[in-house]
PDB file of N, CA and C in Angstrom:
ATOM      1  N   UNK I 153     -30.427  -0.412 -20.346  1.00 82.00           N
ATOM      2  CA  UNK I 153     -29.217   0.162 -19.777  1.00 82.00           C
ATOM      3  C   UNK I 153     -29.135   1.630 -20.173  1.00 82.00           C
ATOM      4  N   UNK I 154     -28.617   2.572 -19.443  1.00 92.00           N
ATOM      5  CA  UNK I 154     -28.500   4.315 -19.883  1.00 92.00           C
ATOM      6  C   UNK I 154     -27.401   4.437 -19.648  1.00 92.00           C
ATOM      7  N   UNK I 155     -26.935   5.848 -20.482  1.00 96.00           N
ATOM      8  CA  UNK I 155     -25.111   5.750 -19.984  1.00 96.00           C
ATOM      9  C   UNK I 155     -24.996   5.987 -18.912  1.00 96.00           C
ATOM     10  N   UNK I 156     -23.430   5.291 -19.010  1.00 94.00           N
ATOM     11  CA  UNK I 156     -23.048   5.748 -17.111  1.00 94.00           C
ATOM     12  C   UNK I 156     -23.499   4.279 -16.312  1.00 94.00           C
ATOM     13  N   UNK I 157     -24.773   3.644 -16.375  1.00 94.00           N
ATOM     14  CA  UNK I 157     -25.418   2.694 -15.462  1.00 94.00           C
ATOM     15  C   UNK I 157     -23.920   1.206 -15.049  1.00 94.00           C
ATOM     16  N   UNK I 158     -24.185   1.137 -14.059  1.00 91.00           N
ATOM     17  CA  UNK I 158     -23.478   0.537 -13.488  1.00 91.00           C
ATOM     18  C   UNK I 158     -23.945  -1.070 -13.029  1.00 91.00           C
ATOM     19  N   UNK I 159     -24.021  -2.105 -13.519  1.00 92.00           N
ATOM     20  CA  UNK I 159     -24.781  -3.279 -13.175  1.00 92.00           C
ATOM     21  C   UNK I 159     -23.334  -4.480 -12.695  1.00 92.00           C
ATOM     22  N   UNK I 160     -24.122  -4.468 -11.369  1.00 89.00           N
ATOM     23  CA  UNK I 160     -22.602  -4.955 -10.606  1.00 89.00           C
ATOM     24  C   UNK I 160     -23.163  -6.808 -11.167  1.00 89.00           C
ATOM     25  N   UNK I 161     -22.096  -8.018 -10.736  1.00 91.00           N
ATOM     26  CA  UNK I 161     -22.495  -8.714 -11.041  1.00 91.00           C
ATOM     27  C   UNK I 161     -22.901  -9.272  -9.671  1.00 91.00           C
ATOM     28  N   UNK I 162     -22.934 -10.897  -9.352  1.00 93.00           N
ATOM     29  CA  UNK I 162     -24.346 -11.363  -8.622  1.00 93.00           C
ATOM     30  C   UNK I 162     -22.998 -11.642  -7.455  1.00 93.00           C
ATOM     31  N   UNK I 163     -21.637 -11.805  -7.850  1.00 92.00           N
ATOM     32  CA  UNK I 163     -20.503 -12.655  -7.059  1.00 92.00           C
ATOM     33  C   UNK I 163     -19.795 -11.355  -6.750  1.00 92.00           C
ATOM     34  N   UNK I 164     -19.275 -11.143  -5.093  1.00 90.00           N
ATOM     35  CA  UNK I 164     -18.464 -10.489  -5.110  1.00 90.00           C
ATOM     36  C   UNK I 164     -17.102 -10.149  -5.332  1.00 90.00           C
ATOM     37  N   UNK I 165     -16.544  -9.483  -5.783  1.00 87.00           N
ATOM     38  CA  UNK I 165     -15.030  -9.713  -6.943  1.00 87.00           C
ATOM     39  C   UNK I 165     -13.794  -9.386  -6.022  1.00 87.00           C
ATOM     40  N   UNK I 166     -13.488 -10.343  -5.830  1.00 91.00           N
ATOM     41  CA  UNK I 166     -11.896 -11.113  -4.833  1.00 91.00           C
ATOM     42  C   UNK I 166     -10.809  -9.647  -5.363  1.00 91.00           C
ATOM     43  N   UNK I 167     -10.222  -9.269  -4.135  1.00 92.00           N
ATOM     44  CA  UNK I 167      -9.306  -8.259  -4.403  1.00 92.00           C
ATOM     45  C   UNK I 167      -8.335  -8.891  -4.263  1.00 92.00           C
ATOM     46  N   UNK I 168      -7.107  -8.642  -5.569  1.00 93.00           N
ATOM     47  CA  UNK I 168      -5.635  -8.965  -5.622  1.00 93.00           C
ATOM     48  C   UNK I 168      -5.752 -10.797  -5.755  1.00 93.00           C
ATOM     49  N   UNK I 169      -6.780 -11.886  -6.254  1.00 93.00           N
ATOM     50  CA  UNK I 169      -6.758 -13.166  -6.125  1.00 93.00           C
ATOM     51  C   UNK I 169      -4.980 -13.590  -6.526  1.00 93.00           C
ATOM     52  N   UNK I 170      -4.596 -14.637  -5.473  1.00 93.00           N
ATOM     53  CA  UNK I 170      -3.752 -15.228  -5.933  1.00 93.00           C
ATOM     54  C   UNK I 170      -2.834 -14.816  -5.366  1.00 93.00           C
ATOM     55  N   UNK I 171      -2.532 -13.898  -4.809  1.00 93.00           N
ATOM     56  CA  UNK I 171      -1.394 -13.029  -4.417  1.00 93.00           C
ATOM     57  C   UNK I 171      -0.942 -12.952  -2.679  1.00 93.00           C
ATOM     58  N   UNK I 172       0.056 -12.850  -2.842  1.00 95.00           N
ATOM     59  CA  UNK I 172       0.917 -13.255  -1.496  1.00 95.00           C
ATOM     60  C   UNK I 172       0.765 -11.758  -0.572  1.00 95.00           C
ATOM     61  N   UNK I 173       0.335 -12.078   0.389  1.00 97.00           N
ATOM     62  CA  UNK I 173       0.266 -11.057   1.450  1.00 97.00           C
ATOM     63  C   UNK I 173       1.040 -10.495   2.468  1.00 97.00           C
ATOM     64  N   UNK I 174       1.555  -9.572   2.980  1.00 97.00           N
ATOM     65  CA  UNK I 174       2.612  -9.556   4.307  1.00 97.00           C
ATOM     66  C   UNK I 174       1.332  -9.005   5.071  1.00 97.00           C
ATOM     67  N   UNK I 175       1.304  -9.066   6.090  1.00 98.00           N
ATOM     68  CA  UNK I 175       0.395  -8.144   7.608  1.00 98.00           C
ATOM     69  C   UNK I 175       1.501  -7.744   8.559  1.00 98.00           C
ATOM     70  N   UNK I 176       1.636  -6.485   8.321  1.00 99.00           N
ATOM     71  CA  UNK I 176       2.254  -5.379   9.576  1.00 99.00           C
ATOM     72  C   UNK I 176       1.589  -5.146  10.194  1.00 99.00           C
ATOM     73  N   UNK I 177       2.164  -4.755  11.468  1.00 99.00           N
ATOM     74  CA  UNK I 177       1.594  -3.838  12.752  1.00 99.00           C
ATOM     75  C   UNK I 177       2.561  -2.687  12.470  1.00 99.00           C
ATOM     76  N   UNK I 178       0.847  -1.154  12.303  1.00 99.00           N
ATOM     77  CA  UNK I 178       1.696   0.181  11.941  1.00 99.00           C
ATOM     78  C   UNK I 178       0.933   0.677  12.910  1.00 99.00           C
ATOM     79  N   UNK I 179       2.080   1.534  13.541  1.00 99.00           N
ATOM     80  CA  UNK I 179       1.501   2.868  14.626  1.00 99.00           C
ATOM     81  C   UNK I 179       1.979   4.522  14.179  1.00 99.00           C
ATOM     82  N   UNK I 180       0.913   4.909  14.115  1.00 99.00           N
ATOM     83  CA  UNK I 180       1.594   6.600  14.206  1.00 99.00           C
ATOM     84  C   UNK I 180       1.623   7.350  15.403  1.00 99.00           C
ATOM     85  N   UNK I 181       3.262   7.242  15.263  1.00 98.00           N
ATOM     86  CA  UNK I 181       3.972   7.843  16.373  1.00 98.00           C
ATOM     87  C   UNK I 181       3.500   9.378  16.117  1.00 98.00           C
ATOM     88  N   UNK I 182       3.448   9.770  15.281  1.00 97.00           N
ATOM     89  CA  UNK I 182       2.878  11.452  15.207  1.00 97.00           C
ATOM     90  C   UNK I 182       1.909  12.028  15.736  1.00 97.00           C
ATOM     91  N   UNK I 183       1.605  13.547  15.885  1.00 97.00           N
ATOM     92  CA  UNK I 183       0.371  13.915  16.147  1.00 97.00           C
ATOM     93  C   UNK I 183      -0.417  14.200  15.179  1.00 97.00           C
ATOM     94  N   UNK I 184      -0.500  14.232  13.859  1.00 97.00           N
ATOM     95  CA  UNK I 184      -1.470  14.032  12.875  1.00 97.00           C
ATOM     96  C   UNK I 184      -1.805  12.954  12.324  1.00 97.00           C
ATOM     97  N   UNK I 185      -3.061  12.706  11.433  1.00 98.00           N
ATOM     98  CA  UNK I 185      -3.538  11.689  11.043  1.00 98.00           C
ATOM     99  C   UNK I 185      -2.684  11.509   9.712  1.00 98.00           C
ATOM    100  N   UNK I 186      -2.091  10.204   9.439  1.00 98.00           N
ATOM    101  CA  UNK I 186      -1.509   9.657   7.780  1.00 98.00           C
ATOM    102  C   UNK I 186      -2.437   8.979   6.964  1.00 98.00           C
ATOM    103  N   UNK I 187      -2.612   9.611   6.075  1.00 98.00           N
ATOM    104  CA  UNK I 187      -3.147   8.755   4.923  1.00 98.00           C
ATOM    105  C   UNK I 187      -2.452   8.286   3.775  1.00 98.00           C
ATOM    106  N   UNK I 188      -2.452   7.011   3.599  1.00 98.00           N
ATOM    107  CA  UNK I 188      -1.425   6.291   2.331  1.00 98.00           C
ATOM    108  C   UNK I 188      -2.777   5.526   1.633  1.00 98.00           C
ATOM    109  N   UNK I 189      -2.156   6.056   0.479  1.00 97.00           N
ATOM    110  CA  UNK I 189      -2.806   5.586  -0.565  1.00 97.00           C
ATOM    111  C   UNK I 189      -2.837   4.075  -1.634  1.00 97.00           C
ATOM    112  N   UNK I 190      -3.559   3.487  -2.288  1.00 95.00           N
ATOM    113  CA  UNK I 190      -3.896   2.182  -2.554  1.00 95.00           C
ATOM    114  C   UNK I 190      -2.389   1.876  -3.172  1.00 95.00           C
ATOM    115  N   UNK I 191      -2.154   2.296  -3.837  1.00 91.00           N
ATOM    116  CA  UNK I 191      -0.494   2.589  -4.802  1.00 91.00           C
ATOM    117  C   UNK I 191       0.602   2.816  -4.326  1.00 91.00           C
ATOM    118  N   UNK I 192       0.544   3.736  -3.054  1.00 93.00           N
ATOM    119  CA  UNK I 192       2.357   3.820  -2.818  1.00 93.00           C
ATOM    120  C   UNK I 192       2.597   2.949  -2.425  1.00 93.00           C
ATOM    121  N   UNK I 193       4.356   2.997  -2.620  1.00 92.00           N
ATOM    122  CA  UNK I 193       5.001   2.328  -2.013  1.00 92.00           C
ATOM    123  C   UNK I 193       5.137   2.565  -0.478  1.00 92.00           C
ATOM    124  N   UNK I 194       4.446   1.167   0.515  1.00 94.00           N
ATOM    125  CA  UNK I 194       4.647   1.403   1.449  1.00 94.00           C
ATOM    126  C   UNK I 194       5.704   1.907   2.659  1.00 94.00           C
ATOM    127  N   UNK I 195       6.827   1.243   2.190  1.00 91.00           N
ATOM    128  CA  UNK I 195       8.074   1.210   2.662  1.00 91.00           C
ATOM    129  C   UNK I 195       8.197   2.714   2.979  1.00 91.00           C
ATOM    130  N   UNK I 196       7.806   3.590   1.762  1.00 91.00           N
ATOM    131  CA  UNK I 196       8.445   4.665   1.581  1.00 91.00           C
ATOM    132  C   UNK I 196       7.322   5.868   2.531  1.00 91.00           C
ATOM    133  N   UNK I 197       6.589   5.323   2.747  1.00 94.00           N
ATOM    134  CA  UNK I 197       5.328   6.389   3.500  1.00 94.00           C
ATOM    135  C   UNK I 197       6.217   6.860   4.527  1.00 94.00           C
ATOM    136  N   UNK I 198       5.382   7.955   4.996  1.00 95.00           N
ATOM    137  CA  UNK I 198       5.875   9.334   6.180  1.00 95.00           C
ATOM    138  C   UNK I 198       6.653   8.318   7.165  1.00 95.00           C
ATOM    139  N   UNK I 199       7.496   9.346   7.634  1.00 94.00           N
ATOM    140  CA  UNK I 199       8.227   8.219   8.770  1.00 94.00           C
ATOM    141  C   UNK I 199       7.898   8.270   9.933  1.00 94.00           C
ATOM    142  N   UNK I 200       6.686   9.180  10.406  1.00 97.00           N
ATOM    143  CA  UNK I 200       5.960   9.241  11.677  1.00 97.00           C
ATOM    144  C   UNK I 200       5.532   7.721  12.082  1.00 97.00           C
ATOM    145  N   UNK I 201       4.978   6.707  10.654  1.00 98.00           N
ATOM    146  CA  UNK I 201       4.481   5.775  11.225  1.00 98.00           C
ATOM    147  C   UNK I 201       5.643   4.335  11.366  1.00 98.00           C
ATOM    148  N   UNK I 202       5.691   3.837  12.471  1.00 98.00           N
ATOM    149  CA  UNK I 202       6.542   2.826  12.797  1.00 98.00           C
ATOM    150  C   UNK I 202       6.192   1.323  12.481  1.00 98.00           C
ATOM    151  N   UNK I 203       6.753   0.432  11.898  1.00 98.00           N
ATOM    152  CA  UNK I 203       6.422  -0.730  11.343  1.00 98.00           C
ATOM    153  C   UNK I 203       7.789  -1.344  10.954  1.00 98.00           C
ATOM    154  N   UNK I 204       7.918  -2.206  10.412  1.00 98.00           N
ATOM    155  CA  UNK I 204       8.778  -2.715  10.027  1.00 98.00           C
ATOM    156  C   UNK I 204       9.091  -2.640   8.980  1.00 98.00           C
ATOM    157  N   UNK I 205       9.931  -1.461   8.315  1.00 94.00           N
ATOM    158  CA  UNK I 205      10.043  -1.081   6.439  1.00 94.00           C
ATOM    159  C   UNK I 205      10.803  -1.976   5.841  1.00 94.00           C
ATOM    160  N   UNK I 206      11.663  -2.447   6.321  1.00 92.00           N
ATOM    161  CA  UNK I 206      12.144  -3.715   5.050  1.00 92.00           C
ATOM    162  C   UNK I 206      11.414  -4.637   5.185  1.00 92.00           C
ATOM    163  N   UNK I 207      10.337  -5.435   5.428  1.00 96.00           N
ATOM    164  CA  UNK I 207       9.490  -6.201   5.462  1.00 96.00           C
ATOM    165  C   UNK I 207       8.332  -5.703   4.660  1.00 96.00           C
ATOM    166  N   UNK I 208       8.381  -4.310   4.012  1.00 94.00           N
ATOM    167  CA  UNK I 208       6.974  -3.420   3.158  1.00 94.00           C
ATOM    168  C   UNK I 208       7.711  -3.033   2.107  1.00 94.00           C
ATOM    169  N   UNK I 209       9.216  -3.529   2.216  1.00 89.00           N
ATOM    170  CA  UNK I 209       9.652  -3.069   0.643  1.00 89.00           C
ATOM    171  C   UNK I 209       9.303  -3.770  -0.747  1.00 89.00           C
ATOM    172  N   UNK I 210       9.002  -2.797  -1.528  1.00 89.00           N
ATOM    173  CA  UNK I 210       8.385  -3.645  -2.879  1.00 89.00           C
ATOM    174  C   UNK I 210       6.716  -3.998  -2.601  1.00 89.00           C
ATOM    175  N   UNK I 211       6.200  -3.543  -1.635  1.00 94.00           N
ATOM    176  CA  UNK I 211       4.852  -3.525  -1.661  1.00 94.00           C
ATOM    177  C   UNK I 211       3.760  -2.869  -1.492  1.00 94.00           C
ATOM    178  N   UNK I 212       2.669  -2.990  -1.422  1.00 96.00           N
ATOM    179  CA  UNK I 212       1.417  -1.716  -1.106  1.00 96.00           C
ATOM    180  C   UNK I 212       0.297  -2.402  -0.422  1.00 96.00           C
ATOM    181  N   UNK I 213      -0.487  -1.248  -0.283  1.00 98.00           N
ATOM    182  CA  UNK I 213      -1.607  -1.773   0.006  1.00 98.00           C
ATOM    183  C   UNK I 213      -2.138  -2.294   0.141  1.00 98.00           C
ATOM    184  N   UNK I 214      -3.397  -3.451   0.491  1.00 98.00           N
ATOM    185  CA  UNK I 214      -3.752  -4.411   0.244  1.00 98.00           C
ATOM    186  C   UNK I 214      -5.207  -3.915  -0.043  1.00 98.00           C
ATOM    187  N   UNK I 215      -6.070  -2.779  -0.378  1.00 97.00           N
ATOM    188  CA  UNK I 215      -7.246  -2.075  -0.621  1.00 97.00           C
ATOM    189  C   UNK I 215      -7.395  -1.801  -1.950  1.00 97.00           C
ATOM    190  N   UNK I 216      -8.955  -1.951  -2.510  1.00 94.00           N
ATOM    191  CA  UNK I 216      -9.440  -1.679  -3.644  1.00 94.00           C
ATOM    192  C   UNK I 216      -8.642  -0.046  -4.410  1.00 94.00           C
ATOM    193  N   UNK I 217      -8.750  -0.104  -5.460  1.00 93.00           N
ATOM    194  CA  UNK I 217      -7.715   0.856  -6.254  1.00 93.00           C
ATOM    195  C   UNK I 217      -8.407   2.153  -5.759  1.00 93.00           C
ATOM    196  N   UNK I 218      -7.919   3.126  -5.628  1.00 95.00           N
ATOM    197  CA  UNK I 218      -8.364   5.227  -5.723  1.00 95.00           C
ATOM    198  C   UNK I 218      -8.546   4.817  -4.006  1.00 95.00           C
ATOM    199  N   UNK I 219      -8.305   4.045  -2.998  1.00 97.00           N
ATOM    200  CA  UNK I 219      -8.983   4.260  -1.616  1.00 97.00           C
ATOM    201  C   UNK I 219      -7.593   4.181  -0.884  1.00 97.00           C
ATOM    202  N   UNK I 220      -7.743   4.714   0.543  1.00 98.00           N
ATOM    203  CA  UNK I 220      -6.688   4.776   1.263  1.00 98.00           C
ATOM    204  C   UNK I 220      -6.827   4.451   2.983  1.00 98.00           C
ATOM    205  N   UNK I 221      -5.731   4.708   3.517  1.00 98.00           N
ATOM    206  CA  UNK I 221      -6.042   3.874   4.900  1.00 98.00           C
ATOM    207  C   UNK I 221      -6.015   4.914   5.578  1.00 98.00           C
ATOM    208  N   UNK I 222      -6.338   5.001   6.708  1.00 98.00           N
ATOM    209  CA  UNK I 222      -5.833   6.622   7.840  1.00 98.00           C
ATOM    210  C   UNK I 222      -5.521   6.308   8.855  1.00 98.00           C
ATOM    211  N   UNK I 223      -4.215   6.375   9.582  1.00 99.00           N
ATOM    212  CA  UNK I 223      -2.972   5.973  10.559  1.00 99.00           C
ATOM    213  C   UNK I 223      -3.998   7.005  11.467  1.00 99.00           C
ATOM    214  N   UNK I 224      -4.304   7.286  12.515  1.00 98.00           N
ATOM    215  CA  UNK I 224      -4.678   8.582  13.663  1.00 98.00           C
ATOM    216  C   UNK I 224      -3.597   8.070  14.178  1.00 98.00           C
ATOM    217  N   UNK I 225      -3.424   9.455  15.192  1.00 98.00           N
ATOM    218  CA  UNK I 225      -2.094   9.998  15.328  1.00 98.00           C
ATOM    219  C   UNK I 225      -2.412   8.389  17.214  1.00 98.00           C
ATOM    220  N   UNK I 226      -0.913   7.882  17.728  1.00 97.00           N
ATOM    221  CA  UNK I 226      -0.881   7.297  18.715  1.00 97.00           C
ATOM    222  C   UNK I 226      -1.792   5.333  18.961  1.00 97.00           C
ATOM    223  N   UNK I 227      -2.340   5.518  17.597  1.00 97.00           N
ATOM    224  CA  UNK I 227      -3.371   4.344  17.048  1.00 97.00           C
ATOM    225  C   UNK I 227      -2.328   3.032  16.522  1.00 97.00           C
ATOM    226  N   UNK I 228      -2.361   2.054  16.821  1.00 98.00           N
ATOM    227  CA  UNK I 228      -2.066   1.197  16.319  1.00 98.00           C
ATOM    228  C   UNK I 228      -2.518   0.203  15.761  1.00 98.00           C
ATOM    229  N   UNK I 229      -2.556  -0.516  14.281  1.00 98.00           N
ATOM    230  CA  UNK I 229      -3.536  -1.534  13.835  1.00 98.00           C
ATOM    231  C   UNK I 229      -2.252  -1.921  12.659  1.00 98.00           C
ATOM    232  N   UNK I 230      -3.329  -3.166  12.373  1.00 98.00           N
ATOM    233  CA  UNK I 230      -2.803  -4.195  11.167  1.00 98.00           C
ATOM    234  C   UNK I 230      -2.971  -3.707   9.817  1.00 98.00           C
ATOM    235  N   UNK I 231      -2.179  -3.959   9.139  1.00 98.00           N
ATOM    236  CA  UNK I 231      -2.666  -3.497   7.875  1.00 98.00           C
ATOM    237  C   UNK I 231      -1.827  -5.170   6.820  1.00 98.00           C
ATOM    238  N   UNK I 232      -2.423  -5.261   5.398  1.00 98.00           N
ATOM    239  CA  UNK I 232      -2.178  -6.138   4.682  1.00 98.00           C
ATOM    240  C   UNK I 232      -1.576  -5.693   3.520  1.00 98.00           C
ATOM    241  N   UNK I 233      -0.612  -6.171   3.142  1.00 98.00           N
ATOM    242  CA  UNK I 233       0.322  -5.402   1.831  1.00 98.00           C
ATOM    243  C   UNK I 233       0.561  -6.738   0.870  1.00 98.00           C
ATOM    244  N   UNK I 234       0.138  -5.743  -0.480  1.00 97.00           N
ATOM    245  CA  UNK I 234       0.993  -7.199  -1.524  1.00 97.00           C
ATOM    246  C   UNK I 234       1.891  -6.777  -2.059  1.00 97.00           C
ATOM    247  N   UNK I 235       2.690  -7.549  -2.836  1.00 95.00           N
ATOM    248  CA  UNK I 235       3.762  -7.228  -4.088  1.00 95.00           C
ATOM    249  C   UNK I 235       3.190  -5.678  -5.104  1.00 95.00           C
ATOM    250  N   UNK I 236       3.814  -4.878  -5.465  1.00 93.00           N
ATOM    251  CA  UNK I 236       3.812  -3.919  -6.478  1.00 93.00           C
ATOM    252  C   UNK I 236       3.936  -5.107  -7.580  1.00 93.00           C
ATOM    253  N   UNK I 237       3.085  -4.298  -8.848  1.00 89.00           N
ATOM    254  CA  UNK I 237       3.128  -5.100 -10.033  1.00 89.00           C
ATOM    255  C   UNK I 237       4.116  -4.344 -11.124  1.00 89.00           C
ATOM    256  N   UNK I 238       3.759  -4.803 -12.454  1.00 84.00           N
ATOM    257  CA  UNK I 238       4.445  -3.908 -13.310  1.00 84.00           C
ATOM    258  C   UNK I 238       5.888  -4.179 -13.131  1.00 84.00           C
ATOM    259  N   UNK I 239       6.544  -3.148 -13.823  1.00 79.00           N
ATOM    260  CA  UNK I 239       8.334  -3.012 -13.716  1.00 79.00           C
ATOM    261  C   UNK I 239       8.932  -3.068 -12.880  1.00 79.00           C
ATOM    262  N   UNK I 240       7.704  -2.364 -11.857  1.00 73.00           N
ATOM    263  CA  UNK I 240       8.320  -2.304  -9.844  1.00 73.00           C
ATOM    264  C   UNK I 240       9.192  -0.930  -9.846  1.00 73.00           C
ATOM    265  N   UNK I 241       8.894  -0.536 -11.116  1.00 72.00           N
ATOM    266  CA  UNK I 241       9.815   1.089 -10.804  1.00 72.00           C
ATOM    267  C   UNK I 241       8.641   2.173 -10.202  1.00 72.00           C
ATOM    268  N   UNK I 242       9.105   2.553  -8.673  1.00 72.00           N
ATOM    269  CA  UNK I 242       8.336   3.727  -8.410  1.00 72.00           C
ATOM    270  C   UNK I 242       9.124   5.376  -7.921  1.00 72.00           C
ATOM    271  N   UNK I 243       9.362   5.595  -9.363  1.00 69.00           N
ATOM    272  CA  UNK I 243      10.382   6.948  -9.334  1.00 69.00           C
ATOM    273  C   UNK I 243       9.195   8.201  -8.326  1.00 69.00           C
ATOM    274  N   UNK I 244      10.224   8.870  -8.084  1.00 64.00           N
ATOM    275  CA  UNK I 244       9.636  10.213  -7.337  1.00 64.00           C
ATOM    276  C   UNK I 244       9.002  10.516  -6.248  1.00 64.00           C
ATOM    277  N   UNK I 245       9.850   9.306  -5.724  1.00 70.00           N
ATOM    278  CA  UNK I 245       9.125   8.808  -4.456  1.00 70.00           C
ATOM    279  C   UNK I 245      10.231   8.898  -3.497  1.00 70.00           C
ATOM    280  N   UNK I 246      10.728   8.853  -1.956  1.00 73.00           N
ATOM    281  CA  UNK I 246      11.816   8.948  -1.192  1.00 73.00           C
ATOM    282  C   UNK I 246      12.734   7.825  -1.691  1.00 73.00           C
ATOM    283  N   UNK I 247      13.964   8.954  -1.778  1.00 67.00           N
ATOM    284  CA  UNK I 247      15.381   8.093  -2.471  1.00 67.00           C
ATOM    285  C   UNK I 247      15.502   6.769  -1.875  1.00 67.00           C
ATOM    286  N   UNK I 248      15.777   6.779  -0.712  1.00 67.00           N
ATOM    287  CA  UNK I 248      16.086   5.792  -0.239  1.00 67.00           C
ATOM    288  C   UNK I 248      15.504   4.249  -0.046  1.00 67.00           C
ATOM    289  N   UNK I 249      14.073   4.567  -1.151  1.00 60.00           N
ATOM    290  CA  UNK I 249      13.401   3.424  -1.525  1.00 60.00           C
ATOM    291  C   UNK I 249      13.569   2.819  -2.769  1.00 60.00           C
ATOM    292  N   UNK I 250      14.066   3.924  -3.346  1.00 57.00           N
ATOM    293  CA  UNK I 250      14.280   3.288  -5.355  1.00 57.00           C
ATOM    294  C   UNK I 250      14.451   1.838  -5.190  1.00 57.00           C
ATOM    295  N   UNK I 251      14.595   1.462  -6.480  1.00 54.00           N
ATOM    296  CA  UNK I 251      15.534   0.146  -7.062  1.00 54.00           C
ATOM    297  C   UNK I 251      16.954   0.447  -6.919  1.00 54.00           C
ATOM    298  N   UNK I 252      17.609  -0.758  -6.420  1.00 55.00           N
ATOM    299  CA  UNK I 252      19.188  -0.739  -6.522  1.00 55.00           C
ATOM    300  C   UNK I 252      19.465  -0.524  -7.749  1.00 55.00           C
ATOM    301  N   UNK I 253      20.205  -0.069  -7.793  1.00 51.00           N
ATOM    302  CA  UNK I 253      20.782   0.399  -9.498  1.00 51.00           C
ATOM    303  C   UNK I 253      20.870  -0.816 -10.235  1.00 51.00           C
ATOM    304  N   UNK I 254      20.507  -1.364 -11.397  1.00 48.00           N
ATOM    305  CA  UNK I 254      20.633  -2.286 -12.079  1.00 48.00           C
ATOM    306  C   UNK I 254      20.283  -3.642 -11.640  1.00 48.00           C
ATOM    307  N   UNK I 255      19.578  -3.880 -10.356  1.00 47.00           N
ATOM    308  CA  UNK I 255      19.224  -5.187  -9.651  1.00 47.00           C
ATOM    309  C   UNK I 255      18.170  -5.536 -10.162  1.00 47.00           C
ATOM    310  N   UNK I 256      16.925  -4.412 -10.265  1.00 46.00           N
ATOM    311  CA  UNK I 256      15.712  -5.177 -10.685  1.00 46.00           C
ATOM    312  C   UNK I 256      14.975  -4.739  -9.273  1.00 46.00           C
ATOM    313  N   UNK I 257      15.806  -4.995  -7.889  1.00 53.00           N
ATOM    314  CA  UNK I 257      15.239  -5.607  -6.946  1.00 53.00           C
ATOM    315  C   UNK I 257      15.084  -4.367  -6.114  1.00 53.00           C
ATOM    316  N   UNK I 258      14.146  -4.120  -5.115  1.00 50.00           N
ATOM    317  CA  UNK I 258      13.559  -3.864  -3.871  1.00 50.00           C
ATOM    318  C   UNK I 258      15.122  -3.693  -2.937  1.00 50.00           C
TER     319      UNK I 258
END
């Protein structure tokens, strides 16, 4: 082995096992391309793209971690979202997605 070397194993490794999925249909109504990333909160992405946001609240992505999706502008496709983990706090992100004050909740 040398540093750095990377030795994958023989099974390919299940993204998010166990975990509950939503599938939207997102279109970007815009004329530029959106890219959202493995982590945000979906709900809260650009509002060019149309989907159903209370149905993406409290969730993300459904793609391997550091990768992202790209909306082209008038395109419509499926995308797969799970639950956010952790505390579920995602500060600094559009207000109108926070946590209810003291709920906990989405």
């Amino acid at each position: 082995m040398r540093p750095g070397e990377i030795i994958p194993g023989d099974e390919p490794v299940e993204l998010n096992p166990g975990r509950e999925r939503v599938r939207l249909r997102v279109r970007n109504l815009g004329d530029r391309p959106v890219q959202v990333g493995s982590h945000y909160h979906f709900a809260a992405v650009n509002p060019g793209l149309e989907f159903d946001r209370e149905a993406a609240r409290g969730h993300r992505l459904d793609v391997p971690a550091g990768t992202s999706v790209r909306f082209e502008p008038g395109v419509e496709r499926e995308v797969d979202l799970v639950p956010l983990r952790g505390n579920r706090r995602v500060p600094g992100l559009r207000s109108e997605f926070r946590l209810s004050s003291g709920t906990g909740e989405f």
